[in-house]
Amino acid sequence: MFDKKSDLFISSADKIFYRVLGILHRADQGNSLEEILSKIGLTASKLPPQGCIEFRKRWTHAGFEERLNGLGFKS
């Protein structure tokens, strides 16, 4: 996944996963369950919050903010 040429997409219900994607500037490689279901033509009613687009966006952005603030990497 960390190969710069990778076109791998991953979904998770863990916020740390999306934070790491944000820190690594790889937000485009994460998908929520809601997005995956939408791509195959299914609707996502009654998903837990961890499966929703907003969850992915919130925690990916949090990771990106951590990167901007110099957090997430050891010197």
GROMACS .gro file of N, CA, C and O in nm:
model
  300
    1MET      N    1   0.081  -0.120   0.000
    1MET     CA    2   0.000   0.000   0.000
    1MET      C    3   0.085   0.125   0.000
    1MET      O    4   0.045   0.227  -0.052
    2PHE      N    5   0.202   0.119   0.059
    2PHE     CA    6   0.282   0.240   0.073
    2PHE      C    7   0.372   0.264  -0.047
    2PHE      O    8   0.445   0.361  -0.050
    3ASP      N    9   0.365   0.178  -0.146
    3ASP     CA   10   0.435   0.199  -0.272
    3ASP      C   11   0.370   0.319  -0.341
    3ASP      O   12   0.249   0.324  -0.357
    4LYS      N   13   0.448   0.414  -0.383
    4LYS     CA   14   0.392   0.535  -0.444
    4LYS      C   15   0.312   0.506  -0.570
    4LYS      O   16   0.228   0.583  -0.610
    5LYS      N   17   0.336   0.392  -0.635
    5LYS     CA   18   0.264   0.357  -0.757
    5LYS      C   19   0.140   0.274  -0.728
    5LYS      O   20   0.069   0.237  -0.819
    6SER      N   21   0.112   0.247  -0.603
    6SER     CA   22   0.001   0.160  -0.566
    6SER      C   23  -0.134   0.224  -0.599
    6SER      O   24  -0.156   0.341  -0.575
    7ASP      N   25  -0.225   0.144  -0.654
    7ASP     CA   26  -0.360   0.190  -0.678
    7ASP      C   27  -0.459   0.115  -0.590
    7ASP      O   28  -0.575   0.101  -0.620
    8LEU      N   29  -0.410   0.067  -0.478
    8LEU     CA   30  -0.487  -0.010  -0.382
    8LEU      C   31  -0.583   0.081  -0.305
    8LEU      O   32  -0.546   0.191  -0.264
    9PHE      N   33  -0.706   0.034  -0.287
    9PHE     CA   34  -0.805   0.104  -0.207
    9PHE      C   35  -0.842   0.015  -0.089
    9PHE      O   36  -0.859  -0.105  -0.105
   10ILE      N   37  -0.855   0.075   0.028
   10ILE     CA   38  -0.884   0.000   0.149
   10ILE      C   39  -0.996   0.069   0.226
   10ILE      O   40  -1.007   0.190   0.227
   11SER      N   41  -1.078  -0.014   0.290
   11SER     CA   42  -1.185   0.037   0.375
   11SER      C   43  -1.162  -0.014   0.516
   11SER      O   44  -1.111  -0.123   0.536
   12SER      N   45  -1.201   0.066   0.613
   12SER     CA   46  -1.183   0.029   0.753
   12SER      C   47  -1.290   0.098   0.837
   12SER      O   48  -1.349   0.197   0.796
   13ALA      N   49  -1.310   0.045   0.956
   13ALA     CA   50  -1.400   0.109   1.052
   13ALA      C   51  -1.319   0.171   1.166
   13ALA      O   52  -1.377   0.217   1.264
   14ASP      N   53  -1.187   0.174   1.151
   14ASP     CA   54  -1.099   0.228   1.255
   14ASP      C   55  -1.052   0.368   1.218
   14ASP      O   56  -0.994   0.389   1.111
   15LYS      N   57  -1.073   0.462   1.309
   15LYS     CA   58  -1.033   0.599   1.280
   15LYS      C   59  -0.882   0.615   1.265
   15LYS      O   60  -0.837   0.698   1.188
   16ILE      N   61  -0.804   0.533   1.334
   16ILE     CA   62  -0.660   0.545   1.321
   16ILE      C   63  -0.615   0.515   1.179
   16ILE      O   64  -0.521   0.576   1.128
   17PHE      N   65  -0.682   0.424   1.112
   17PHE     CA   66  -0.649   0.393   0.974
   17PHE      C   67  -0.662   0.518   0.886
   17PHE      O   68  -0.573   0.551   0.808
   18TYR      N   69  -0.772   0.589   0.899
   18TYR     CA   70  -0.794   0.710   0.818
   18TYR      C   71  -0.700   0.822   0.860
   18TYR      O   72  -0.655   0.900   0.775
   19ARG      N   73  -0.668   0.831   0.989
   19ARG     CA   74  -0.571   0.931   1.034
   19ARG      C   75  -0.435   0.906   0.970
   19ARG      O   76  -0.369   1.000   0.926
   20VAL      N   77  -0.393   0.780   0.965
   20VAL     CA   78  -0.264   0.748   0.904
   20VAL      C   79  -0.267   0.782   0.755
   20VAL      O   80  -0.170   0.837   0.702
   21LEU      N   81  -0.376   0.753   0.686
   21LEU     CA   82  -0.385   0.792   0.545
   21LEU      C   83  -0.372   0.943   0.530
   21LEU      O   84  -0.306   0.991   0.436
   22GLY      N   85  -0.433   1.019   0.619
   22GLY     CA   86  -0.421   1.165   0.615
   22GLY      C   87  -0.278   1.211   0.641
   22GLY      O   88  -0.227   1.299   0.572
   23ILE      N   89  -0.212   1.150   0.738
   23ILE     CA   90  -0.074   1.185   0.770
   23ILE      C   91   0.017   1.155   0.652
   23ILE      O   92   0.107   1.233   0.619
   24LEU      N   93  -0.008   1.043   0.585
   24LEU     CA   94   0.076   1.003   0.471
   24LEU      C   95   0.035   1.070   0.341
   24LEU      O   96   0.093   1.044   0.236
   25HIS      N   97  -0.065   1.156   0.347
   25HIS     CA   98  -0.117   1.226   0.229
   25HIS      C   99  -0.167   1.125   0.125
   25HIS      O  100  -0.139   1.136   0.006
   26ARG      N  101  -0.239   1.024   0.172
   26ARG     CA  102  -0.294   0.918   0.087
   26ARG      C  103  -0.446   0.905   0.106
   26ARG      O  104  -0.500   0.795   0.099
   27ALA      N  105  -0.513   1.015   0.131
   27ALA     CA  106  -0.657   1.012   0.157
   27ALA      C  107  -0.735   0.948   0.043
   27ALA      O  108  -0.838   0.886   0.065
   28ASP      N  109  -0.683   0.959  -0.078
   28ASP     CA  110  -0.752   0.904  -0.194
   28ASP      C  111  -0.754   0.752  -0.197
   28ASP      O  112  -0.826   0.691  -0.276
   29GLN      N  113  -0.678   0.687  -0.109
   29GLN     CA  114  -0.674   0.541  -0.106
   29GLN      C  115  -0.769   0.480  -0.004
   29GLN      O  116  -0.778   0.359   0.007
   30GLY      N  117  -0.841   0.563   0.069
   30GLY     CA  118  -0.937   0.513   0.166
   30GLY      C  119  -1.079   0.526   0.114
   30GLY      O  120  -1.112   0.621   0.043
   31ASN      N  121  -1.160   0.428   0.145
   31ASN     CA  122  -1.301   0.429   0.109
   31ASN      C  123  -1.383   0.385   0.228
   31ASN      O  124  -1.344   0.292   0.299
   32SER      N  125  -1.495   0.451   0.246
   32SER     CA  126  -1.588   0.405   0.350
   32SER      C  127  -1.675   0.294   0.292
   32SER      O  128  -1.685   0.279   0.170
   33LEU      N  129  -1.738   0.218   0.378
   33LEU     CA  130  -1.830   0.115   0.332
   33LEU      C  131  -1.943   0.178   0.251
   33LEU      O  132  -1.986   0.124   0.149
   34GLU      N  133  -1.987   0.295   0.293
   34GLU     CA  134  -2.093   0.367   0.221
   34GLU      C  135  -2.051   0.395   0.076
   34GLU      O  136  -2.129   0.377  -0.017
   35GLU      N  137  -1.926   0.436   0.056
   35GLU     CA  138  -1.876   0.465  -0.079
   35GLU      C  139  -1.867   0.337  -0.163
   35GLU      O  140  -1.900   0.339  -0.282
   36ILE      N  141  -1.823   0.231  -0.102
   36ILE     CA  142  -1.811   0.104  -0.175
   36ILE      C  143  -1.949   0.056  -0.219
   36ILE      O  144  -1.967   0.016  -0.334
   37LEU      N  145  -2.045   0.060  -0.128
   37LEU     CA  146  -2.181   0.018  -0.163
   37LEU      C  147  -2.238   0.105  -0.274
   37LEU      O  148  -2.304   0.056  -0.366
   38SER      N  149  -2.214   0.234  -0.266
   38SER     CA  150  -2.262   0.326  -0.369
   38SER      C  151  -2.201   0.295  -0.505
   38SER      O  152  -2.271   0.298  -0.607
   39LYS      N  153  -2.072   0.261  -0.508
   39LYS     CA  154  -2.005   0.231  -0.635
   39LYS      C  155  -2.061   0.107  -0.703
   39LYS      O  156  -2.054   0.096  -0.826
   40ILE      N  157  -2.117   0.015  -0.625
   40ILE     CA  158  -2.174  -0.105  -0.686
   40ILE      C  159  -2.326  -0.096  -0.699
   40ILE      O  160  -2.392  -0.195  -0.730
   41GLY      N  161  -2.380   0.022  -0.674
   41GLY     CA  162  -2.521   0.046  -0.698
   41GLY      C  163  -2.615   0.013  -0.584
   41GLY      O  164  -2.736   0.005  -0.604
   42LEU      N  165  -2.563  -0.004  -0.463
   42LEU     CA  166  -2.647  -0.032  -0.347
   42LEU      C  167  -2.657   0.091  -0.259
   42LEU      O  168  -2.565   0.171  -0.253
   43THR      N  169  -2.769   0.105  -0.191
   43THR     CA  170  -2.783   0.216  -0.098
   43THR      C  171  -2.741   0.170   0.041
   43THR      O  172  -2.753   0.053   0.075
   44ALA      N  173  -2.696   0.263   0.118
   44ALA     CA  174  -2.644   0.231   0.251
   44ALA      C  175  -2.732   0.293   0.357
   44ALA      O  176  -2.705   0.401   0.406
   45SER      N  177  -2.839   0.224   0.391
   45SER     CA  178  -2.924   0.275   0.499
   45SER      C  179  -2.888   0.205   0.628
   45SER      O  180  -2.854   0.087   0.629
   46LYS      N  181  -2.891   0.279   0.734
   46LYS     CA  182  -2.866   0.228   0.869
   46LYS      C  183  -2.726   0.170   0.889
   46LYS      O  184  -2.708   0.069   0.955
   47LEU      N  185  -2.627   0.234   0.830
   47LEU     CA  186  -2.489   0.195   0.856
   47LEU      C  187  -2.444   0.254   0.989
   47LEU      O  188  -2.487   0.363   1.025
   48PRO      N  189  -2.356   0.185   1.060
   48PRO     CA  190  -2.300   0.248   1.180
   48PRO      C  191  -2.215   0.367   1.137
   48PRO      O  192  -2.170   0.373   1.022
   49PRO      N  193  -2.193   0.462   1.225
   49PRO     CA  194  -2.116   0.581   1.188
   49PRO      C  195  -1.981   0.549   1.125
   49PRO      O  196  -1.936   0.619   1.035
   50GLN      N  197  -1.915   0.442   1.171
   50GLN     CA  198  -1.783   0.407   1.120
   50GLN      C  199  -1.785   0.365   0.974
   50GLN      O  200  -1.681   0.360   0.909
   51GLY      N  201  -1.900   0.336   0.918
   51GLY     CA  202  -1.910   0.295   0.778
   51GLY      C  203  -1.947   0.409   0.684
   51GLY      O  204  -1.957   0.389   0.563
   52CYS      N  205  -1.965   0.528   0.739
   52CYS     CA  206  -2.013   0.641   0.660
   52CYS      C  207  -1.900   0.728   0.605
   52CYS      O  208  -1.791   0.734   0.660
   53ILE      N  209  -1.932   0.797   0.497
   53ILE     CA  210  -1.837   0.886   0.430
   53ILE      C  211  -1.785   0.993   0.527
   53ILE      O  212  -1.666   1.023   0.529
   54GLU      N  213  -1.875   1.050   0.605
   54GLU     CA  214  -1.835   1.158   0.695
   54GLU      C  215  -1.732   1.111   0.798
   54GLU      O  216  -1.643   1.187   0.834
   55PHE      N  217  -1.740   0.988   0.843
   55PHE     CA  218  -1.642   0.932   0.936
   55PHE      C  219  -1.505   0.929   0.870
   55PHE      O  220  -1.405   0.973   0.927
   56ARG      N  221  -1.499   0.877   0.746
   56ARG     CA  222  -1.373   0.871   0.672
   56ARG      C  223  -1.315   1.010   0.653
   56ARG      O  224  -1.199   1.037   0.680
   57LYS      N  225  -1.398   1.103   0.608
   57LYS     CA  226  -1.352   1.239   0.583
   57LYS      C  227  -1.302   1.307   0.710
   57LYS      O  228  -1.198   1.373   0.709
   58ARG      N  229  -1.376   1.290   0.818
   58ARG     CA  230  -1.339   1.354   0.946
   58ARG      C  231  -1.202   1.308   0.993
   58ARG      O  232  -1.116   1.390   1.028
   59TRP      N  233  -1.178   1.178   0.993
   59TRP     CA  234  -1.053   1.127   1.049
   59TRP      C  235  -0.936   1.138   0.951
   59TRP      O  236  -0.822   1.153   0.994
   60THR      N  237  -0.964   1.136   0.821
   60THR     CA  238  -0.857   1.161   0.725
   60THR      C  239  -0.811   1.306   0.738
   60THR      O  240  -0.691   1.335   0.737
   61HIS      N  241  -0.905   1.396   0.752
   61HIS     CA  242  -0.871   1.538   0.770
   61HIS      C  243  -0.794   1.560   0.901
   61HIS      O  244  -0.699   1.638   0.905
   62ALA      N  245  -0.835   1.488   1.006
   62ALA     CA  246  -0.764   1.501   1.134
   62ALA      C  247  -0.618   1.458   1.117
   62ALA      O  248  -0.527   1.524   1.170
   63GLY      N  249  -0.594   1.351   1.044
   63GLY     CA  250  -0.457   1.307   1.019
   63GLY      C  251  -0.379   1.408   0.937
   63GLY      O  252  -0.261   1.434   0.964
   64PHE      N  253  -0.444   1.466   0.838
   64PHE     CA  254  -0.379   1.568   0.755
   64PHE      C  255  -0.341   1.689   0.840
   64PHE      O  256  -0.231   1.743   0.827
   65GLU      N  257  -0.431   1.729   0.930
   65GLU     CA  258  -0.403   1.841   1.021
   65GLU      C  259  -0.284   1.807   1.112
   65GLU      O  260  -0.200   1.893   1.139
   66GLU      N  261  -0.279   1.683   1.159
   66GLU     CA  262  -0.166   1.642   1.243
   66GLU      C  263  -0.035   1.654   1.165
   66GLU      O  264   0.066   1.699   1.219
   67ARG      N  265  -0.037   1.615   1.039
   67ARG     CA  266   0.082   1.627   0.956
   67ARG      C  267   0.124   1.774   0.942
   67ARG      O  268   0.242   1.807   0.952
   68LEU      N  269   0.027   1.861   0.917
   68LEU     CA  270   0.056   2.003   0.902
   68LEU      C  271   0.117   2.061   1.030
   68LEU      O  272   0.198   2.153   1.025
   69ASN      N  273   0.076   2.007   1.144
   69ASN     CA  274   0.126   2.055   1.272
   69ASN      C  275   0.252   1.983   1.318
   69ASN      O  276   0.296   2.001   1.431
   70GLY      N  277   0.308   1.901   1.229
   70GLY     CA  278   0.433   1.832   1.261
   70GLY      C  279   0.416   1.710   1.350
   70GLY      O  280   0.513   1.661   1.407
   71LEU      N  281   0.295   1.661   1.361
   71LEU     CA  282   0.269   1.542   1.443
   71LEU      C  283   0.261   1.420   1.352
   71LEU      O  284   0.242   1.431   1.233
   72GLY      N  285   0.272   1.304   1.411
   72GLY     CA  286   0.255   1.183   1.334
   72GLY      C  287   0.385   1.121   1.284
   72GLY      O  288   0.387   1.006   1.243
   73PHE      N  289   0.493   1.195   1.285
   73PHE     CA  290   0.623   1.144   1.243
   73PHE      C  291   0.724   1.169   1.353
   73PHE      O  292   0.724   1.274   1.415
   74LYS      N  293   0.809   1.072   1.375
   74LYS     CA  294   0.919   1.092   1.470
   74LYS      C  295   1.039   1.146   1.395
   74LYS      O  296   1.072   1.097   1.288
   75SER      N  297   1.105   1.241   1.455
   75SER     CA  298   1.225   1.297   1.393
   75SER      C  299   1.346   1.210   1.418
   75SER      O  300   1.360   1.146   1.516
   0.00000   0.00000   0.00000
